[in-house]
PDB file of N, CA and C in Angstrom:
ATOM      1  N   MET A   1     184.399  18.451-109.952  1.00 55.00           N
ATOM      2  CA  MET A   1     183.705  19.429-109.932  1.00 55.00           C
ATOM      3  C   MET A   1     182.375  18.957-110.067  1.00 55.00           C
ATOM      4  N   ILE A   2     181.642  19.960-109.871  1.00 60.00           N
ATOM      5  CA  ILE A   2     180.392  19.775-109.709  1.00 60.00           C
ATOM      6  C   ILE A   2     179.778  19.310-110.888  1.00 60.00           C
ATOM      7  N   LYS A   3     178.825  18.735-111.889  1.00 67.00           N
ATOM      8  CA  LYS A   3     178.223  18.673-112.864  1.00 67.00           C
ATOM      9  C   LYS A   3     176.998  19.544-113.465  1.00 67.00           C
ATOM     10  N   LEU A   4     177.238  20.607-113.864  1.00 85.00           N
ATOM     11  CA  LEU A   4     175.829  21.792-114.135  1.00 85.00           C
ATOM     12  C   LEU A   4     175.226  20.925-115.215  1.00 85.00           C
ATOM     13  N   ALA A   5     173.688  20.767-114.454  1.00 96.00           N
ATOM     14  CA  ALA A   5     172.960  20.620-116.212  1.00 96.00           C
ATOM     15  C   ALA A   5     171.629  20.778-115.743  1.00 96.00           C
ATOM     16  N   LEU A   6     171.120  20.848-117.155  1.00 98.00           N
ATOM     17  CA  LEU A   6     169.272  21.346-117.022  1.00 98.00           C
ATOM     18  C   LEU A   6     168.766  20.109-116.818  1.00 98.00           C
ATOM     19  N   LYS A   7     167.940  19.977-115.699  1.00 98.00           N
ATOM     20  CA  LYS A   7     167.172  19.127-115.143  1.00 98.00           C
ATOM     21  C   LYS A   7     165.590  19.061-115.794  1.00 98.00           C
ATOM     22  N   VAL A   8     165.383  18.044-116.398  1.00 98.00           N
ATOM     23  CA  VAL A   8     163.687  17.659-116.833  1.00 98.00           C
ATOM     24  C   VAL A   8     163.198  16.907-115.858  1.00 98.00           C
ATOM     25  N   LYS A   9     161.669  17.505-115.371  1.00 98.00           N
ATOM     26  CA  LYS A   9     160.995  16.186-114.627  1.00 98.00           C
ATOM     27  C   LYS A   9     159.700  16.398-115.120  1.00 98.00           C
ATOM     28  N   PHE A  10     159.582  14.764-115.073  1.00 98.00           N
ATOM     29  CA  PHE A  10     158.461  14.688-116.047  1.00 98.00           C
ATOM     30  C   PHE A  10     157.196  14.096-114.869  1.00 98.00           C
ATOM     31  N   TYR A  11     155.951  14.556-114.816  1.00 96.00           N
ATOM     32  CA  TYR A  11     155.195  14.423-113.954  1.00 96.00           C
ATOM     33  C   TYR A  11     153.718  13.847-114.559  1.00 96.00           C
ATOM     34  N   SER A  12     152.592  13.018-113.725  1.00 94.00           N
ATOM     35  CA  SER A  12     151.689  12.347-114.307  1.00 94.00           C
ATOM     36  C   SER A  12     151.923  11.526-115.512  1.00 94.00           C
ATOM     37  N   LEU A  13     150.970  11.517-116.171  1.00 94.00           N
ATOM     38  CA  LEU A  13     151.081  10.825-117.771  1.00 94.00           C
ATOM     39  C   LEU A  13     152.401  10.718-118.485  1.00 94.00           C
ATOM     40  N   PHE A  14     153.059  11.463-118.132  1.00 96.00           N
ATOM     41  CA  PHE A  14     154.335  11.724-119.063  1.00 96.00           C
ATOM     42  C   PHE A  14     155.184  11.011-118.104  1.00 96.00           C
ATOM     43  N   ARG A  15     155.063  10.519-117.041  1.00 96.00           N
ATOM     44  CA  ARG A  15     156.144   9.751-116.147  1.00 96.00           C
ATOM     45  C   ARG A  15     155.482   8.537-116.556  1.00 96.00           C
ATOM     46  N   ILE A  16     154.600   8.061-116.387  1.00 96.00           N
ATOM     47  CA  ILE A  16     153.550   6.533-116.832  1.00 96.00           C
ATOM     48  C   ILE A  16     153.921   6.297-118.385  1.00 96.00           C
ATOM     49  N   ASN A  17     153.659   7.285-118.975  1.00 95.00           N
ATOM     50  CA  ASN A  17     153.769   6.649-120.643  1.00 95.00           C
ATOM     51  C   ASN A  17     155.416   6.610-121.177  1.00 95.00           C
ATOM     52  N   LEU A  18     155.923   7.759-120.504  1.00 97.00           N
ATOM     53  CA  LEU A  18     157.442   7.378-120.971  1.00 97.00           C
ATOM     54  C   LEU A  18     158.484   6.394-120.038  1.00 97.00           C
ATOM     55  N   LYS A  19     157.737   6.002-118.780  1.00 97.00           N
ATOM     56  CA  LYS A  19     158.313   5.158-117.895  1.00 97.00           C
ATOM     57  C   LYS A  19     159.871   5.870-117.172  1.00 97.00           C
ATOM     58  N   SER A  20     159.522   6.883-117.193  1.00 97.00           N
ATOM     59  CA  SER A  20     160.972   8.037-116.607  1.00 97.00           C
ATOM     60  C   SER A  20     160.731   8.965-115.886  1.00 97.00           C
ATOM     61  N   SER A  21     161.014   9.422-115.029  1.00 97.00           N
ATOM     62  CA  SER A  21     160.783  10.686-114.261  1.00 97.00           C
ATOM     63  C   SER A  21     161.557  11.879-114.846  1.00 97.00           C
ATOM     64  N   GLY A  22     162.312  12.031-116.190  1.00 98.00           N
ATOM     65  CA  GLY A  22     162.728  12.875-116.577  1.00 98.00           C
ATOM     66  C   GLY A  22     164.073  12.672-116.722  1.00 98.00           C
ATOM     67  N   THR A  23     164.804  13.861-117.867  1.00 97.00           N
ATOM     68  CA  THR A  23     166.073  13.472-118.099  1.00 97.00           C
ATOM     69  C   THR A  23     167.058  14.774-117.865  1.00 97.00           C
ATOM     70  N   GLU A  24     168.191  14.906-118.154  1.00 97.00           N
ATOM     71  CA  GLU A  24     169.041  16.397-118.100  1.00 97.00           C
ATOM     72  C   GLU A  24     169.954  16.342-119.365  1.00 97.00           C
ATOM     73  N   TYR A  25     170.415  17.298-119.702  1.00 97.00           N
ATOM     74  CA  TYR A  25     171.097  17.960-120.465  1.00 97.00           C
ATOM     75  C   TYR A  25     172.126  18.813-119.876  1.00 97.00           C
ATOM     76  N   GLU A  26     173.299  18.746-120.595  1.00 96.00           N
ATOM     77  CA  GLU A  26     174.196  19.561-120.460  1.00 96.00           C
ATOM     78  C   GLU A  26     174.224  20.922-121.532  1.00 96.00           C
ATOM     79  N   LEU A  27     173.814  22.320-121.214  1.00 96.00           N
ATOM     80  CA  LEU A  27     174.068  22.860-122.732  1.00 96.00           C
ATOM     81  C   LEU A  27     175.090  23.753-122.705  1.00 96.00           C
ATOM     82  N   ASP A  28     175.323  24.288-123.734  1.00 94.00           N
ATOM     83  CA  ASP A  28     176.535  25.294-124.189  1.00 94.00           C
ATOM     84  C   ASP A  28     176.187  26.367-123.656  1.00 94.00           C
ATOM     85  N   ASN A  29     175.077  27.042-123.925  1.00 95.00           N
ATOM     86  CA  ASN A  29     174.194  28.380-123.838  1.00 95.00           C
ATOM     87  C   ASN A  29     173.202  27.912-123.821  1.00 95.00           C
ATOM     88  N   GLU A  30     172.067  29.417-122.776  1.00 97.00           N
ATOM     89  CA  GLU A  30     171.152  29.194-122.806  1.00 97.00           C
ATOM     90  C   GLU A  30     169.977  28.782-123.961  1.00 97.00           C
ATOM     91  N   ILE A  31     169.149  28.403-123.807  1.00 98.00           N
ATOM     92  CA  ILE A  31     167.996  27.911-124.874  1.00 98.00           C
ATOM     93  C   ILE A  31     166.565  28.252-124.134  1.00 98.00           C
ATOM     94  N   THR A  32     165.390  28.068-125.609  1.00 98.00           N
ATOM     95  CA  THR A  32     164.250  28.757-124.974  1.00 98.00           C
ATOM     96  C   THR A  32     163.419  27.098-124.840  1.00 98.00           C
ATOM     97  N   ILE A  33     162.316  27.729-124.189  1.00 98.00           N
ATOM     98  CA  ILE A  33     161.498  26.035-123.547  1.00 98.00           C
ATOM     99  C   ILE A  33     160.996  25.717-124.992  1.00 98.00           C
ATOM    100  N   ALA A  34     160.646  26.674-126.398  1.00 98.00           N
ATOM    101  CA  ALA A  34     160.252  26.017-127.367  1.00 98.00           C
ATOM    102  C   ALA A  34     161.694  24.658-128.306  1.00 98.00           C
ATOM    103  N   GLU A  35     162.643  25.667-127.479  1.00 98.00           N
ATOM    104  CA  GLU A  35     164.131  24.735-128.023  1.00 98.00           C
ATOM    105  C   GLU A  35     164.369  23.203-127.608  1.00 98.00           C
ATOM    106  N   LEU A  36     163.922  23.632-126.116  1.00 98.00           N
ATOM    107  CA  LEU A  36     163.844  22.553-125.335  1.00 98.00           C
ATOM    108  C   LEU A  36     162.763  21.310-125.554  1.00 98.00           C
ATOM    109  N   ILE A  37     161.595  21.517-126.016  1.00 98.00           N
ATOM    110  CA  ILE A  37     160.343  20.869-126.552  1.00 98.00           C
ATOM    111  C   ILE A  37     161.089  20.127-127.995  1.00 98.00           C
ATOM    112  N   GLU A  38     161.924  20.760-128.794  1.00 98.00           N
ATOM    113  CA  GLU A  38     162.282  19.961-129.761  1.00 98.00           C
ATOM    114  C   GLU A  38     163.639  19.191-129.321  1.00 98.00           C
ATOM    115  N   LYS A  39     164.172  19.312-128.604  1.00 98.00           N
ATOM    116  CA  LYS A  39     165.271  18.585-127.828  1.00 98.00           C
ATOM    117  C   LYS A  39     164.855  17.091-127.377  1.00 98.00           C
ATOM    118  N   LEU A  40     163.375  17.321-126.641  1.00 98.00           N
ATOM    119  CA  LEU A  40     163.039  16.291-126.055  1.00 98.00           C
ATOM    120  C   LEU A  40     162.313  15.352-127.171  1.00 98.00           C
ATOM    121  N   ASP A  41     161.657  16.022-128.257  1.00 98.00           N
ATOM    122  CA  ASP A  41     160.536  15.616-129.467  1.00 98.00           C
ATOM    123  C   ASP A  41     161.725  14.322-130.033  1.00 98.00           C
ATOM    124  N   GLN A  42     163.327  15.003-130.162  1.00 97.00           N
ATOM    125  CA  GLN A  42     164.043  14.230-131.088  1.00 97.00           C
ATOM    126  C   GLN A  42     164.392  12.854-130.037  1.00 97.00           C
ATOM    127  N   GLU A  43     164.720  12.815-129.281  1.00 96.00           N
ATOM    128  CA  GLU A  43     164.604  12.105-128.053  1.00 96.00           C
ATOM    129  C   GLU A  43     163.182  10.849-127.489  1.00 96.00           C
ATOM    130  N   TYR A  44     162.079  11.499-127.713  1.00 96.00           N
ATOM    131  CA  TYR A  44     160.865  11.234-127.766  1.00 96.00           C
ATOM    132  C   TYR A  44     159.967  11.073-128.962  1.00 96.00           C
ATOM    133  N   ASP A  45     160.701  10.848-130.062  1.00 96.00           N
ATOM    134  CA  ASP A  45     159.618  10.834-131.424  1.00 96.00           C
ATOM    135  C   ASP A  45     158.522  11.652-131.355  1.00 96.00           C
ATOM    136  N   GLY A  46     158.656  12.931-130.917  1.00 96.00           N
ATOM    137  CA  GLY A  46     157.470  14.010-131.403  1.00 96.00           C
ATOM    138  C   GLY A  46     156.685  14.286-130.113  1.00 96.00           C
ATOM    139  N   TYR A  47     156.949  13.286-128.948  1.00 97.00           N
ATOM    140  CA  TYR A  47     155.907  13.491-128.118  1.00 97.00           C
ATOM    141  C   TYR A  47     155.598  14.770-127.550  1.00 97.00           C
ATOM    142  N   PHE A  48     156.616  15.028-127.162  1.00 97.00           N
ATOM    143  CA  PHE A  48     155.923  16.518-126.028  1.00 97.00           C
ATOM    144  C   PHE A  48     155.159  17.685-127.170  1.00 97.00           C
ATOM    145  N   THR A  49     155.717  17.917-127.928  1.00 97.00           N
ATOM    146  CA  THR A  49     154.925  18.978-129.130  1.00 97.00           C
ATOM    147  C   THR A  49     153.884  17.940-129.299  1.00 97.00           C
ATOM    148  N   GLN A  50     153.360  16.806-129.425  1.00 96.00           N
ATOM    149  CA  GLN A  50     151.743  16.805-129.735  1.00 96.00           C
ATOM    150  C   GLN A  50     151.330  16.600-128.296  1.00 96.00           C
ATOM    151  N   LYS A  51     151.729  16.797-126.939  1.00 96.00           N
ATOM    152  CA  LYS A  51     151.154  16.699-125.732  1.00 96.00           C
ATOM    153  C   LYS A  51     151.006  18.122-125.455  1.00 96.00           C
ATOM    154  N   LEU A  52     152.682  18.976-125.363  1.00 97.00           N
ATOM    155  CA  LEU A  52     151.851  20.282-124.806  1.00 97.00           C
ATOM    156  C   LEU A  52     151.508  21.469-125.727  1.00 97.00           C
ATOM    157  N   LEU A  53     151.928  21.399-127.590  1.00 97.00           N
ATOM    158  CA  LEU A  53     151.608  22.442-128.267  1.00 97.00           C
ATOM    159  C   LEU A  53     150.175  22.084-129.280  1.00 97.00           C
ATOM    160  N   GLU A  54     149.674  23.229-129.168  1.00 95.00           N
ATOM    161  CA  GLU A  54     148.638  23.280-129.988  1.00 95.00           C
ATOM    162  C   GLU A  54     149.679  23.509-131.576  1.00 95.00           C
ATOM    163  N   GLU A  55     148.167  23.454-132.475  1.00 94.00           N
ATOM    164  CA  GLU A  55     148.646  23.398-133.973  1.00 94.00           C
ATOM    165  C   GLU A  55     149.400  24.859-134.362  1.00 94.00           C
ATOM    166  N   ASP A  56     148.941  25.879-133.445  1.00 96.00           N
ATOM    167  CA  ASP A  56     149.525  26.982-133.825  1.00 96.00           C
ATOM    168  C   ASP A  56     150.889  27.475-132.937  1.00 96.00           C
ATOM    169  N   ARG A  57     151.258  26.015-132.649  1.00 93.00           N
ATOM    170  CA  ARG A  57     152.460  26.535-131.861  1.00 93.00           C
ATOM    171  C   ARG A  57     152.698  27.098-130.353  1.00 93.00           C
ATOM    172  N   SER A  58     151.045  27.132-129.725  1.00 96.00           N
ATOM    173  CA  SER A  58     150.843  27.727-128.492  1.00 96.00           C
ATOM    174  C   SER A  58     150.567  26.839-127.468  1.00 96.00           C
ATOM    175  N   ILE A  59     151.261  26.904-126.121  1.00 97.00           N
ATOM    176  CA  ILE A  59     150.990  25.729-124.958  1.00 97.00           C
ATOM    177  C   ILE A  59     149.451  25.415-124.994  1.00 97.00           C
ATOM    178  N   SER A  60     149.506  24.251-124.982  1.00 96.00           N
ATOM    179  CA  SER A  60     148.165  23.658-125.006  1.00 96.00           C
ATOM    180  C   SER A  60     147.208  24.198-123.849  1.00 96.00           C
ATOM    181  N   ALA A  61     145.837  24.135-123.885  1.00 94.00           N
ATOM    182  CA  ALA A  61     145.177  24.725-122.467  1.00 94.00           C
ATOM    183  C   ALA A  61     145.387  23.258-121.380  1.00 94.00           C
ATOM    184  N   GLY A  62     145.791  23.520-120.360  1.00 94.00           N
ATOM    185  CA  GLY A  62     145.996  22.480-119.230  1.00 94.00           C
ATOM    186  C   GLY A  62     147.332  22.147-119.381  1.00 94.00           C
ATOM    187  N   ALA A  63     148.198  22.449-120.258  1.00 97.00           N
ATOM    188  CA  ALA A  63     149.513  21.900-120.270  1.00 97.00           C
ATOM    189  C   ALA A  63     150.285  23.274-119.295  1.00 97.00           C
ATOM    190  N   ILE A  64     150.899  22.480-118.660  1.00 97.00           N
ATOM    191  CA  ILE A  64     151.653  23.242-117.688  1.00 97.00           C
ATOM    192  C   ILE A  64     153.316  22.850-117.067  1.00 97.00           C
ATOM    193  N   ILE A  65     154.126  24.016-117.765  1.00 98.00           N
ATOM    194  CA  ILE A  65     155.638  24.062-117.846  1.00 98.00           C
ATOM    195  C   ILE A  65     155.798  24.822-116.547  1.00 98.00           C
ATOM    196  N   LEU A  66     156.631  24.414-116.154  1.00 98.00           N
ATOM    197  CA  LEU A  66     157.289  25.269-114.950  1.00 98.00           C
ATOM    198  C   LEU A  66     158.564  25.407-115.169  1.00 98.00           C
ATOM    199  N   VAL A  67     159.500  27.085-114.558  1.00 98.00           N
ATOM    200  CA  VAL A  67     161.184  26.854-114.713  1.00 98.00           C
ATOM    201  C   VAL A  67     160.730  27.119-113.489  1.00 98.00           C
ATOM    202  N   ASN A  68     161.849  26.522-112.608  1.00 98.00           N
ATOM    203  CA  ASN A  68     162.264  26.726-111.039  1.00 98.00           C
ATOM    204  C   ASN A  68     161.317  26.888-110.348  1.00 98.00           C
ATOM    205  N   GLY A  69     159.956  26.539-110.486  1.00 98.00           N
ATOM    206  CA  GLY A  69     158.636  26.490-109.777  1.00 98.00           C
ATOM    207  C   GLY A  69     157.668  27.729-110.336  1.00 98.00           C
ATOM    208  N   HIS A  70     158.214  28.242-111.361  1.00 98.00           N
ATOM    209  CA  HIS A  70     157.217  29.414-112.004  1.00 98.00           C
ATOM    210  C   HIS A  70     156.924  28.868-113.344  1.00 98.00           C
ATOM    211  N   ASN A  71     155.275  29.128-113.565  1.00 98.00           N
ATOM    212  CA  ASN A  71     154.828  29.023-114.621  1.00 98.00           C
ATOM    213  C   ASN A  71     155.451  30.051-115.749  1.00 98.00           C
ATOM    214  N   VAL A  72     155.531  28.865-117.025  1.00 98.00           N
ATOM    215  CA  VAL A  72     156.061  29.875-117.898  1.00 98.00           C
ATOM    216  C   VAL A  72     155.106  30.847-118.786  1.00 98.00           C
ATOM    217  N   LEU A  73     153.249  30.394-118.785  1.00 97.00           N
ATOM    218  CA  LEU A  73     152.967  31.236-118.722  1.00 97.00           C
ATOM    219  C   LEU A  73     152.807  33.044-118.329  1.00 97.00           C
ATOM    220  N   HIS A  74     153.474  33.175-117.002  1.00 97.00           N
ATOM    221  CA  HIS A  74     153.660  34.201-116.411  1.00 97.00           C
ATOM    222  C   HIS A  74     155.183  35.030-116.765  1.00 97.00           C
ATOM    223  N   LEU A  75     155.857  33.809-117.503  1.00 98.00           N
ATOM    224  CA  LEU A  75     157.108  34.841-118.134  1.00 98.00           C
ATOM    225  C   LEU A  75     157.066  34.991-119.430  1.00 98.00           C
ATOM    226  N   ASP A  76     157.874  34.169-119.961  1.00 98.00           N
ATOM    227  CA  ASP A  76     157.820  34.791-121.611  1.00 98.00           C
ATOM    228  C   ASP A  76     157.582  33.296-122.617  1.00 98.00           C
ATOM    229  N   GLN A  77     156.878  32.518-121.840  1.00 98.00           N
ATOM    230  CA  GLN A  77     155.971  31.421-122.502  1.00 98.00           C
ATOM    231  C   GLN A  77     156.886  30.786-123.013  1.00 98.00           C
ATOM    232  N   LEU A  78     156.834  30.436-124.686  1.00 98.00           N
ATOM    233  CA  LEU A  78     157.805  29.190-125.034  1.00 98.00           C
ATOM    234  C   LEU A  78     159.546  29.773-125.297  1.00 98.00           C
ATOM    235  N   GLU A  79     159.039  31.422-125.363  1.00 98.00           N
ATOM    236  CA  GLU A  79     160.453  32.197-125.573  1.00 98.00           C
ATOM    237  C   GLU A  79     161.402  32.103-124.525  1.00 98.00           C
ATOM    238  N   THR A  80     160.907  31.477-123.018  1.00 98.00           N
ATOM    239  CA  THR A  80     161.726  31.706-121.384  1.00 98.00           C
ATOM    240  C   THR A  80     162.429  30.883-121.869  1.00 98.00           C
ATOM    241  N   LYS A  81     163.624  31.895-121.522  1.00 98.00           N
ATOM    242  CA  LYS A  81     165.153  31.224-121.803  1.00 98.00           C
ATOM    243  C   LYS A  81     165.379  30.523-120.526  1.00 98.00           C
ATOM    244  N   ILE A  82     166.372  29.105-120.236  1.00 98.00           N
ATOM    245  CA  ILE A  82     166.811  28.481-119.598  1.00 98.00           C
ATOM    246  C   ILE A  82     168.172  27.769-119.951  1.00 98.00           C
ATOM    247  N   SER A  83     168.724  27.623-118.675  1.00 97.00           N
ATOM    248  CA  SER A  83     170.205  27.033-118.920  1.00 97.00           C
ATOM    249  C   SER A  83     170.610  25.990-118.088  1.00 97.00           C
ATOM    250  N   ASN A  84     171.857  25.641-117.757  1.00 97.00           N
ATOM    251  CA  ASN A  84     171.941  24.699-116.851  1.00 97.00           C
ATOM    252  C   ASN A  84     171.728  24.943-115.717  1.00 97.00           C
ATOM    253  N   GLN A  85     171.685  24.276-114.713  1.00 96.00           N
ATOM    254  CA  GLN A  85     171.432  24.374-113.235  1.00 96.00           C
ATOM    255  C   GLN A  85     169.837  24.854-113.043  1.00 96.00           C
ATOM    256  N   ASP A  86     168.889  25.188-114.266  1.00 98.00           N
ATOM    257  CA  ASP A  86     167.700  25.566-113.688  1.00 98.00           C
ATOM    258  C   ASP A  86     166.856  23.878-113.837  1.00 98.00           C
ATOM    259  N   ILE A  87     165.785  24.044-113.247  1.00 98.00           N
ATOM    260  CA  ILE A  87     164.680  22.792-113.160  1.00 98.00           C
ATOM    261  C   ILE A  87     163.446  23.067-114.161  1.00 98.00           C
ATOM    262  N   VAL A  88     163.264  22.316-115.094  1.00 98.00           N
ATOM    263  CA  VAL A  88     162.072  22.532-115.792  1.00 98.00           C
ATOM    264  C   VAL A  88     161.299  20.957-115.558  1.00 98.00           C
ATOM    265  N   THR A  89     160.023  21.792-114.853  1.00 98.00           N
ATOM    266  CA  THR A  89     158.869  20.463-114.757  1.00 98.00           C
ATOM    267  C   THR A  89     157.895  20.400-115.670  1.00 98.00           C
ATOM    268  N   LEU A  90     157.468  19.201-116.108  1.00 98.00           N
ATOM    269  CA  LEU A  90     156.490  19.354-117.336  1.00 98.00           C
ATOM    270  C   LEU A  90     155.176  18.355-116.774  1.00 98.00           C
ATOM    271  N   PHE A  91     153.960  19.030-116.700  1.00 97.00           N
ATOM    272  CA  PHE A  91     152.670  18.212-116.529  1.00 97.00           C
ATOM    273  C   PHE A  91     151.812  18.421-117.601  1.00 97.00           C
ATOM    274  N   PRO A  92     151.443  16.935-118.536  1.00 95.00           N
ATOM    275  CA  PRO A  92     150.601  17.201-119.243  1.00 95.00           C
ATOM    276  C   PRO A  92     149.213  17.569-119.098  1.00 95.00           C
ATOM    277  N   PRO A  93     148.047  17.765-120.281  1.00 91.00           N
ATOM    278  CA  PRO A  93     146.840  18.520-119.873  1.00 91.00           C
ATOM    279  C   PRO A  93     146.027  17.130-119.093  1.00 91.00           C
ATOM    280  N   SER A  94     145.258  17.907-118.458  1.00 79.00           N
ATOM    281  CA  SER A  94     144.776  16.581-117.503  1.00 79.00           C
ATOM    282  C   SER A  94     143.204  16.846-118.024  1.00 79.00           C
ATOM    283  N   ALA A  95     142.653  15.754-118.015  1.00 65.00           N
ATOM    284  CA  ALA A  95     141.364  15.482-118.370  1.00 65.00           C
ATOM    285  C   ALA A  95     140.198  14.923-117.038  1.00 65.00           C
ATOM    286  N   GLY A  96     139.025  14.925-117.377  1.00 56.00           N
ATOM    287  CA  GLY A  96     138.014  14.467-116.131  1.00 56.00           C
ATOM    288  C   GLY A  96     138.003  15.000-115.140  1.00 56.00           C
ATOM    289  N   GLY A  97     137.412  14.183-114.057  1.00 55.00           N
ATOM    290  CA  GLY A  97     137.172  15.462-113.079  1.00 55.00           C
ATOM    291  C   GLY A  97     136.387  14.214-111.611  1.00 55.00           C
TER     292      GLY A  97
END
């Protein structure tokens, strides 16, 4: 049987700082991007809320969250639903130039 899981890929400073290219979760049912960030925070000590979200719980300027290659800003933002077989890609806000 093929294992179906939600794949979460880390890029840029996430990959460097966490020394990981990502993680996987086997979900019982759909969750939202907000719920995924909470799940990641449990595993990584609050790191993702700090890096991806503003104090008002909106997505930080410059942070990129993709679901199957589509930016969540053009979907339902933090309420975008995800499930097994989806691929979520996370890029931290970048600075400098």
